[in-house]
mmCIF file of C-alpha atoms in Angstrom:
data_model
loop_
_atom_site.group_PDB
_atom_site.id
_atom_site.type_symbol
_atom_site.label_atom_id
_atom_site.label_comp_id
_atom_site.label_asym_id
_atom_site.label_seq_id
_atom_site.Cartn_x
_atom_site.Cartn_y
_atom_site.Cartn_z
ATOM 1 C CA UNK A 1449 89.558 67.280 74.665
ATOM 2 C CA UNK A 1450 88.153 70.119 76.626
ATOM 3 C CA UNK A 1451 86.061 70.848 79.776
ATOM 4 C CA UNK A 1452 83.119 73.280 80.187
ATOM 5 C CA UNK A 1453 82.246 73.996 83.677
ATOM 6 C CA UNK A 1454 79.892 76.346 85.437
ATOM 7 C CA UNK A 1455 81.328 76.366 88.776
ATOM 8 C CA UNK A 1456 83.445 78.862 91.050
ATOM 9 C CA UNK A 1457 86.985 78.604 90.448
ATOM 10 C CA UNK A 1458 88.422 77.889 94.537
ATOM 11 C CA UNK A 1459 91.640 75.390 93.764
ATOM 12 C CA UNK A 1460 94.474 74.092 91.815
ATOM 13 C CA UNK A 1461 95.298 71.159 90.546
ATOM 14 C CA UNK A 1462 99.037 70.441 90.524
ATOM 15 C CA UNK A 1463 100.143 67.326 88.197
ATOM 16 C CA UNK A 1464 103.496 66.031 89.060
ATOM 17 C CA UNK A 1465 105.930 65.206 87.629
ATOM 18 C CA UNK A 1466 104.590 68.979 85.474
ATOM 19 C CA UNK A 1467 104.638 67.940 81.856
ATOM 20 C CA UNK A 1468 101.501 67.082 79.686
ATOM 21 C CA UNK A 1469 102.666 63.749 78.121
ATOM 22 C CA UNK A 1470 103.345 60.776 78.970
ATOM 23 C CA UNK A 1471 104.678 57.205 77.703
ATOM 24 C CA UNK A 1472 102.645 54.193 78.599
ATOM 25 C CA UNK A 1473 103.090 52.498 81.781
ATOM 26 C CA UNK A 1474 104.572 55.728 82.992
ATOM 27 C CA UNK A 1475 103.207 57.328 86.620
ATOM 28 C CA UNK A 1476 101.869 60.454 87.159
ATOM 29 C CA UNK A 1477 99.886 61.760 90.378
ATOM 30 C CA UNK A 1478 97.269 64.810 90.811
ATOM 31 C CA UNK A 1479 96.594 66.636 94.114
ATOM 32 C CA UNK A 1480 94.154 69.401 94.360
ATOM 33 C CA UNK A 1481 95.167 72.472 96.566
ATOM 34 C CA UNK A 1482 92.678 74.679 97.950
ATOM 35 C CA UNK A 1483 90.914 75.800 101.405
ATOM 36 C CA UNK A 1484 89.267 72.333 101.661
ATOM 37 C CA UNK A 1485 89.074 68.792 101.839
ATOM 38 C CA UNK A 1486 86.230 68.060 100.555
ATOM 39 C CA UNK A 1487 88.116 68.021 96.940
ATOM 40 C CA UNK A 1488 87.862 65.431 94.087
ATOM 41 C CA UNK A 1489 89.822 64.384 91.125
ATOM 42 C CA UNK A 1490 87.370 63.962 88.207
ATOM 43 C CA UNK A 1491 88.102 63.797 84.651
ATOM 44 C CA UNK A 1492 86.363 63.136 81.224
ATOM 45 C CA UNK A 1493 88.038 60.183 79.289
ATOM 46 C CA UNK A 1494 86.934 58.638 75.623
ATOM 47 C CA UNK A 1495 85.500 55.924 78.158
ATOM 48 C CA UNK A 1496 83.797 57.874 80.777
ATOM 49 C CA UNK A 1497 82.654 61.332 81.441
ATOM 50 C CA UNK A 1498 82.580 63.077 84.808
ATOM 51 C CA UNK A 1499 84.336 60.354 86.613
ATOM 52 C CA UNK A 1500 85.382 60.178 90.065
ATOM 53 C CA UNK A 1501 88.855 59.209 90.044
ATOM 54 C CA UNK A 1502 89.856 56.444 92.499
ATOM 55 C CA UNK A 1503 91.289 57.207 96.400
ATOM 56 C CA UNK A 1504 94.620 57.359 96.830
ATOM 57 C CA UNK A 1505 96.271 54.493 97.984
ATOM 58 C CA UNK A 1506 95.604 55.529 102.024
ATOM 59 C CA UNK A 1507 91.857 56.236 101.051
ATOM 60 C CA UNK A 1508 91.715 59.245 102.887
ATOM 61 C CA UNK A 1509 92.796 61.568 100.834
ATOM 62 C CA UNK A 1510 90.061 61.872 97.723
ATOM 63 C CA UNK A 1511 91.947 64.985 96.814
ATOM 64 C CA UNK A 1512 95.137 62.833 95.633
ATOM 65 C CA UNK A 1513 95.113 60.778 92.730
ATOM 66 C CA UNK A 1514 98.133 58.569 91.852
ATOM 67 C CA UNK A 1515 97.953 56.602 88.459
ATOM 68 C CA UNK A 1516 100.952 53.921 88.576
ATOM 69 C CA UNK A 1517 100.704 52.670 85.113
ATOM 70 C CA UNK A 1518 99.568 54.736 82.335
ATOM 71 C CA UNK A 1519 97.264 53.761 79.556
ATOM 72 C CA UNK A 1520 96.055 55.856 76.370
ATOM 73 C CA UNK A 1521 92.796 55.064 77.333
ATOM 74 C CA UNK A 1522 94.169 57.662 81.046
ATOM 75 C CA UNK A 1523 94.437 60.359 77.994
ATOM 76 C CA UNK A 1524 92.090 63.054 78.605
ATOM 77 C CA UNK A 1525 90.859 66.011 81.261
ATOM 78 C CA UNK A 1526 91.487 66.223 84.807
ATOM 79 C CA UNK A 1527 89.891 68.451 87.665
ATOM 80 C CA UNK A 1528 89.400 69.228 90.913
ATOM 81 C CA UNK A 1529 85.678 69.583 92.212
ATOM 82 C CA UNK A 1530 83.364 70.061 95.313
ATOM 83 C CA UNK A 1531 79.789 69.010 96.057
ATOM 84 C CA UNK A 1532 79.496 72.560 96.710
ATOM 85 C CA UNK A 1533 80.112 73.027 92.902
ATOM 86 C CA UNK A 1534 83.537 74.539 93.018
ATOM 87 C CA UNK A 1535 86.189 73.585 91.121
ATOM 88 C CA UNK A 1536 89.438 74.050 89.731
ATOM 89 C CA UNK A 1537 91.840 74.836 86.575
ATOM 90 C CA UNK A 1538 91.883 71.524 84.155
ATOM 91 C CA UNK A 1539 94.777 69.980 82.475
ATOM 92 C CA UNK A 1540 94.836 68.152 79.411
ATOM 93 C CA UNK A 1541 97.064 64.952 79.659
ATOM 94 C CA UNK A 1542 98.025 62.859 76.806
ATOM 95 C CA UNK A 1543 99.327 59.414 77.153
ATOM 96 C CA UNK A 1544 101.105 57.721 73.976
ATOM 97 C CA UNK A 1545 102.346 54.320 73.227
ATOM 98 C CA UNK A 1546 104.964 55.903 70.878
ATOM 99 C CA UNK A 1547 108.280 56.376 71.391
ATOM 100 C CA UNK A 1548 108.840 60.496 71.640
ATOM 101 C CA UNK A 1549 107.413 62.847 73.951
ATOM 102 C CA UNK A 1550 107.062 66.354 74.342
ATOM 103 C CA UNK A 1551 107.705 67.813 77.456
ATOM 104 C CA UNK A 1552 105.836 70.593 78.322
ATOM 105 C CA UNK A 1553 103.899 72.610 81.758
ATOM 106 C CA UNK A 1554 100.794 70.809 82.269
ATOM 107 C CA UNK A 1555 99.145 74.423 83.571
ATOM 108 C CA UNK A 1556 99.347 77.694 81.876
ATOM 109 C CA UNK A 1557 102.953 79.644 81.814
ATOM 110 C CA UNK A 1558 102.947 82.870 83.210
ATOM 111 C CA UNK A 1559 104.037 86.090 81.309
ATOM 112 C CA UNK A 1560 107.136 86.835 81.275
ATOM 113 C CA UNK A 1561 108.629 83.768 82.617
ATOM 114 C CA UNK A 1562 110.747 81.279 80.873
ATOM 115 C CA UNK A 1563 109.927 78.086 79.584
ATOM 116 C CA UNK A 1564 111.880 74.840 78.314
ATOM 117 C CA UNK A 1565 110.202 72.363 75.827
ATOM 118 C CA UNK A 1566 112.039 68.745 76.246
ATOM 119 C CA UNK A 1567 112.031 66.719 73.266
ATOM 120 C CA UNK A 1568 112.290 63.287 74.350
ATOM 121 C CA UNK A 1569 112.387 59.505 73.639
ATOM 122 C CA UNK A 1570 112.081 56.622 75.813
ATOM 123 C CA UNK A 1571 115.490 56.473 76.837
ATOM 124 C CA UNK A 1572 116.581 60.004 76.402
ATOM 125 C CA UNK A 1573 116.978 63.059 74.236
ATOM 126 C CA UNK A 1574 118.082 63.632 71.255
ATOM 127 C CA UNK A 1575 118.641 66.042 68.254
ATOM 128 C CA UNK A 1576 115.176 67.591 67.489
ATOM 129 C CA UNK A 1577 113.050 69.653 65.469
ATOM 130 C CA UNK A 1578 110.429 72.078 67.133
ATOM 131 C CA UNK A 1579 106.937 72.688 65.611
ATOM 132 C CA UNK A 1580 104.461 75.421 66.761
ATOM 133 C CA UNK A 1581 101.717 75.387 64.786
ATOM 134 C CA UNK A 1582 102.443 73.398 61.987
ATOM 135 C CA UNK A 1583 105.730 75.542 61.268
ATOM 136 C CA UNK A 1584 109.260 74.767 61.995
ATOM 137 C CA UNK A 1585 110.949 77.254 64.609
ATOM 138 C CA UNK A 1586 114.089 75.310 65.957
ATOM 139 C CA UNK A 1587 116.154 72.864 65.483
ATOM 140 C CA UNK A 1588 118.305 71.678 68.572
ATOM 141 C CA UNK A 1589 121.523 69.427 68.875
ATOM 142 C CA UNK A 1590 120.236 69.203 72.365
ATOM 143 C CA UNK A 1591 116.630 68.370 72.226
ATOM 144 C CA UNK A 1592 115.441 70.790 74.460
ATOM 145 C CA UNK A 1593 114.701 74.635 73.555
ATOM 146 C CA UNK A 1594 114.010 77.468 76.055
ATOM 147 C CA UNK A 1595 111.430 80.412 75.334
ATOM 148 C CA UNK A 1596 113.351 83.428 77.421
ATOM 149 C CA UNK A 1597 110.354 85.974 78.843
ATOM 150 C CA UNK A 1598 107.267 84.679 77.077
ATOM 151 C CA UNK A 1599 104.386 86.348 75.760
ATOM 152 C CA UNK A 1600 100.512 85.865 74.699
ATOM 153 C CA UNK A 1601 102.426 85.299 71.076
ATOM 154 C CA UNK A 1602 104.047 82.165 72.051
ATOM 155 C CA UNK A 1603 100.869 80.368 73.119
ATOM 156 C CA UNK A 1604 100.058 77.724 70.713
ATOM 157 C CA UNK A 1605 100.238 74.004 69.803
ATOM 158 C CA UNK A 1606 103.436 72.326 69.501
ATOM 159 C CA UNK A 1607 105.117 68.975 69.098
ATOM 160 C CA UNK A 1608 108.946 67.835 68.278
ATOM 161 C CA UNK A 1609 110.291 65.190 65.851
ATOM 162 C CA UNK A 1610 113.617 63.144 66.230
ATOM 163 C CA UNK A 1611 114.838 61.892 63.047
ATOM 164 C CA UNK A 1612 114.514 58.236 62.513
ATOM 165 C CA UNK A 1613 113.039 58.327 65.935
ATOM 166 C CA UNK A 1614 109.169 59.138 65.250
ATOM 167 C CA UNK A 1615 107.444 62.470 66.464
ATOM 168 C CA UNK A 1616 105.376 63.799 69.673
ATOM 169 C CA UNK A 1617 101.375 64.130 69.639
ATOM 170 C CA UNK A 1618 100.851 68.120 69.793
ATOM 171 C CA UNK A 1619 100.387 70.169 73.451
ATOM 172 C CA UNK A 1620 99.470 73.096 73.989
ATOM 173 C CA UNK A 1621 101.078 75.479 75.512
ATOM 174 C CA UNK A 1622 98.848 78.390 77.204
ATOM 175 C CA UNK A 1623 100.003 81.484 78.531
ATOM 176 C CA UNK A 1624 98.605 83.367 81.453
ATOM 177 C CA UNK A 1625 98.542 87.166 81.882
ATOM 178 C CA UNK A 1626 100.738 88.583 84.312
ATOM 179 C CA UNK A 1627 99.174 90.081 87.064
ATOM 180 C CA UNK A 1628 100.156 93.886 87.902
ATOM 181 C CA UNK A 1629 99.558 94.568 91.250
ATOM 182 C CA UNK A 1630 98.357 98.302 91.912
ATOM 183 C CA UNK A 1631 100.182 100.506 94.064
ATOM 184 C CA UNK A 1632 98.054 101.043 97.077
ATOM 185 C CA UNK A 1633 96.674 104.584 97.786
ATOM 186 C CA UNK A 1634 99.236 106.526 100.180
ATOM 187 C CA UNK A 1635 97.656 107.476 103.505
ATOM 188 C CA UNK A 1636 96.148 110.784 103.902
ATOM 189 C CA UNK A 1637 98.265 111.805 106.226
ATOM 190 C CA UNK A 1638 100.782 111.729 103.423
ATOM 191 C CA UNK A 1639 98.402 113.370 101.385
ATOM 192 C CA UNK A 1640 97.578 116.255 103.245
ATOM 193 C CA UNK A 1641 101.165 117.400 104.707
ATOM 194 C CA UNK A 1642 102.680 118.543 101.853
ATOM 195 C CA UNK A 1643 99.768 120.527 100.953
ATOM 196 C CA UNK A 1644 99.720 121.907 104.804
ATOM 197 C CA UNK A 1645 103.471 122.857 104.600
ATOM 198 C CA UNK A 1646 102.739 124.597 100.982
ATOM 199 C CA UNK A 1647 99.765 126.764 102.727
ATOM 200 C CA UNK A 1648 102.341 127.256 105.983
ATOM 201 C CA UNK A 1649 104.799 128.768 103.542
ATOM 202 C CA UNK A 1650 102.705 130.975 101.875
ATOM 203 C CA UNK A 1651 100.908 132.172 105.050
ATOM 204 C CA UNK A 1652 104.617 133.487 106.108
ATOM 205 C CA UNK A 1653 105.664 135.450 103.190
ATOM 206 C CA UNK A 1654 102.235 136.750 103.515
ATOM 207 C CA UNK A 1655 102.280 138.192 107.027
ATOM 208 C CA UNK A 1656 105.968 138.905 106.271
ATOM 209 C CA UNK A 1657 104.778 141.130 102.968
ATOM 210 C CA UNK A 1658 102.221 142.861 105.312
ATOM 211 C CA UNK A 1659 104.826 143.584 108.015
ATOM 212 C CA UNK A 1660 107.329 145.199 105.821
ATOM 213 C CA UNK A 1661 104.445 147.467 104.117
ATOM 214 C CA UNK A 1662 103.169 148.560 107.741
ATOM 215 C CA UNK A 1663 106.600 149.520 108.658
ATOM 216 C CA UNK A 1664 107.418 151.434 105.828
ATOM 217 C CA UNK A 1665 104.430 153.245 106.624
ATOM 218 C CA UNK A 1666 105.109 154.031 110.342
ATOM 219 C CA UNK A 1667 108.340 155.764 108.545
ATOM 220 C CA UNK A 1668 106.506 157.812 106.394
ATOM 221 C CA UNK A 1669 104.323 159.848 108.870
ATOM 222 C CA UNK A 1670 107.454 161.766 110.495
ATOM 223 C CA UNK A 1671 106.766 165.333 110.619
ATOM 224 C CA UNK A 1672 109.729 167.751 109.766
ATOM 225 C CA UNK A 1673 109.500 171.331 111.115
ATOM 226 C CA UNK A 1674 112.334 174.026 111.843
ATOM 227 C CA UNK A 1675 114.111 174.101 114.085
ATOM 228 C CA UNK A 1676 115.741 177.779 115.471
ATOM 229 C CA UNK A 1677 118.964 177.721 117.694
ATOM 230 C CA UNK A 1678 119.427 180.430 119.774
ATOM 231 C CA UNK A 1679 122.450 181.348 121.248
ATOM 232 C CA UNK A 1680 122.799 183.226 124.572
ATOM 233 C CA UNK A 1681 125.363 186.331 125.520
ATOM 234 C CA UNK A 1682 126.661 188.762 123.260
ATOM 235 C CA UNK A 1683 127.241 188.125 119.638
ATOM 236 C CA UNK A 1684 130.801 187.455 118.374
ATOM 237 C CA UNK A 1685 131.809 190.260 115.576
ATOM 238 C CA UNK A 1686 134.838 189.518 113.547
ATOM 239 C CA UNK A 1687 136.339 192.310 111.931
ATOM 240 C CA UNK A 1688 137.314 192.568 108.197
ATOM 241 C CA UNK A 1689 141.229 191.800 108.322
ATOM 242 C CA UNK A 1690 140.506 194.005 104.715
ATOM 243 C CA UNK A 1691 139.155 197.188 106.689
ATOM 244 C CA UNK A 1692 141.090 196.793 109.826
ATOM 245 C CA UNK A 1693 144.341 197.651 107.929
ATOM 246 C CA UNK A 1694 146.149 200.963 109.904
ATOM 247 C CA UNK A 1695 148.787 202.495 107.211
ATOM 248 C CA UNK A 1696 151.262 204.767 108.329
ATOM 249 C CA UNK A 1697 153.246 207.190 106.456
ATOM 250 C CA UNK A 1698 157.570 206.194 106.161
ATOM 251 C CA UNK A 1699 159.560 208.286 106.917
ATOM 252 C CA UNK A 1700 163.141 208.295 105.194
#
């Protein structure tokens, strides 16, 4: 059974204890979370469509909804809704008067996360096999299998069966899509320094470049003349040792 609404999604309804089946004369209770209190648990039933579910116990709190004794005829789809139109998710609940459950999250299973399907009778578990779709995945000792990091590929209908103990009406299990949160924009501050130190740097070796060409041109416009020494007082004459030679005759 499924609900069509035209209405702004604004709550959450939480089911507790968080499975999707039930046994008969079982309890279950519904709450609807949201920014007001003007809340109400409906739900569409094979008796009644659009119904108002009861008060709570304390009548004050149309937003809580406690069933103490399940019947099939409680199988079907609960709400949350506002006379301003708004509403929330719905969940499918299934009550049975057989003797196996499956245990699975009443709301959609996020991606990613892990979930564990329960395979259970009325007085506990037992070995089970695990159906999705019509086909066999898993057989368990335990009753109970865990799906590690699920995916959009995993959504689908399933139900367990206990030999010589009967088998569970199908549930569905739905899988939401994570939600990836973008990284906000740095401030442009952030932005902008690195870019100002990059234009800093190359404004130095710039004026630096410019420098070193101006000096080597303040080098290059030294004038070189000669230069004559002149030397005062009489000139210094050294005489040929060669020349200067006096011979003399021997005389033996």
């Amino acid at each position: 059974m499924e609900l069509t609404t035209l209405c702004t999604v604004l709550a959450t309804l939480r089911v507790l204890p968080n499975k999707s089946q039930f046994f008969k004369y079982t309890s279950v209770s519904f709450s609807c979370e949201g920014n007001s209190s003007e809340w109400k648990v409906k739900r569409n039933t094979s008796k009644s469509t659009n119904e108002d579910c009861p008060n709570s116990p304390d009548r004050k709190t149309p937003y809580h909804f406690v069933i103490g004794d399940l019947y099939t005829s409680d199988t079907g789809v609960y709400w949350c809704e506002s006379e301003a139109g708004r509403c929330s998710n719905s969940v499918n609940i299934t009550v049975t008067g057989g003797s196996v459950i499956l245990e699975s999250p009443s709301v959609p299973v996020m991606e990613g996360e892990s979930v564990t399907l329960i395979c259970r009778n009325q007085t506990s578990t037992l070995s089970a096999d695990f159906y999705k779709d019509g086909r066999l995945i898993s057989s368990s000792s335990s009753g109970n299998i865990t799906i590690h990091r699920v995916s959009k590929s995993d959504e689908g209908l399933y139900k367990c069966n206990i030999s010589d103990g009967g088998q569970s009406p199908d549930s569905w299990l739905a899988v939401r899509a994570a939600v990836h949160q973008e990284s906000p924009a740095p401030p442009l501050v952030l932005v902008l320094l690195p870019v100002f130190g990059v234009c800093l740097a190359l404004g130095s070796l710039m004026l630096l470049g410019l420098w070193r060409n101006h000096k080597g041109e303040d080098e290059a416009d030294v004038d070189y003349t000669n230069v004559t020494v002149t030397q005062e007082g009489l000139p210094i004459r050294i005489r040929d040792a060669d020349t200067a030679s006096t011979y003399s005759t021997v005389r033996t």
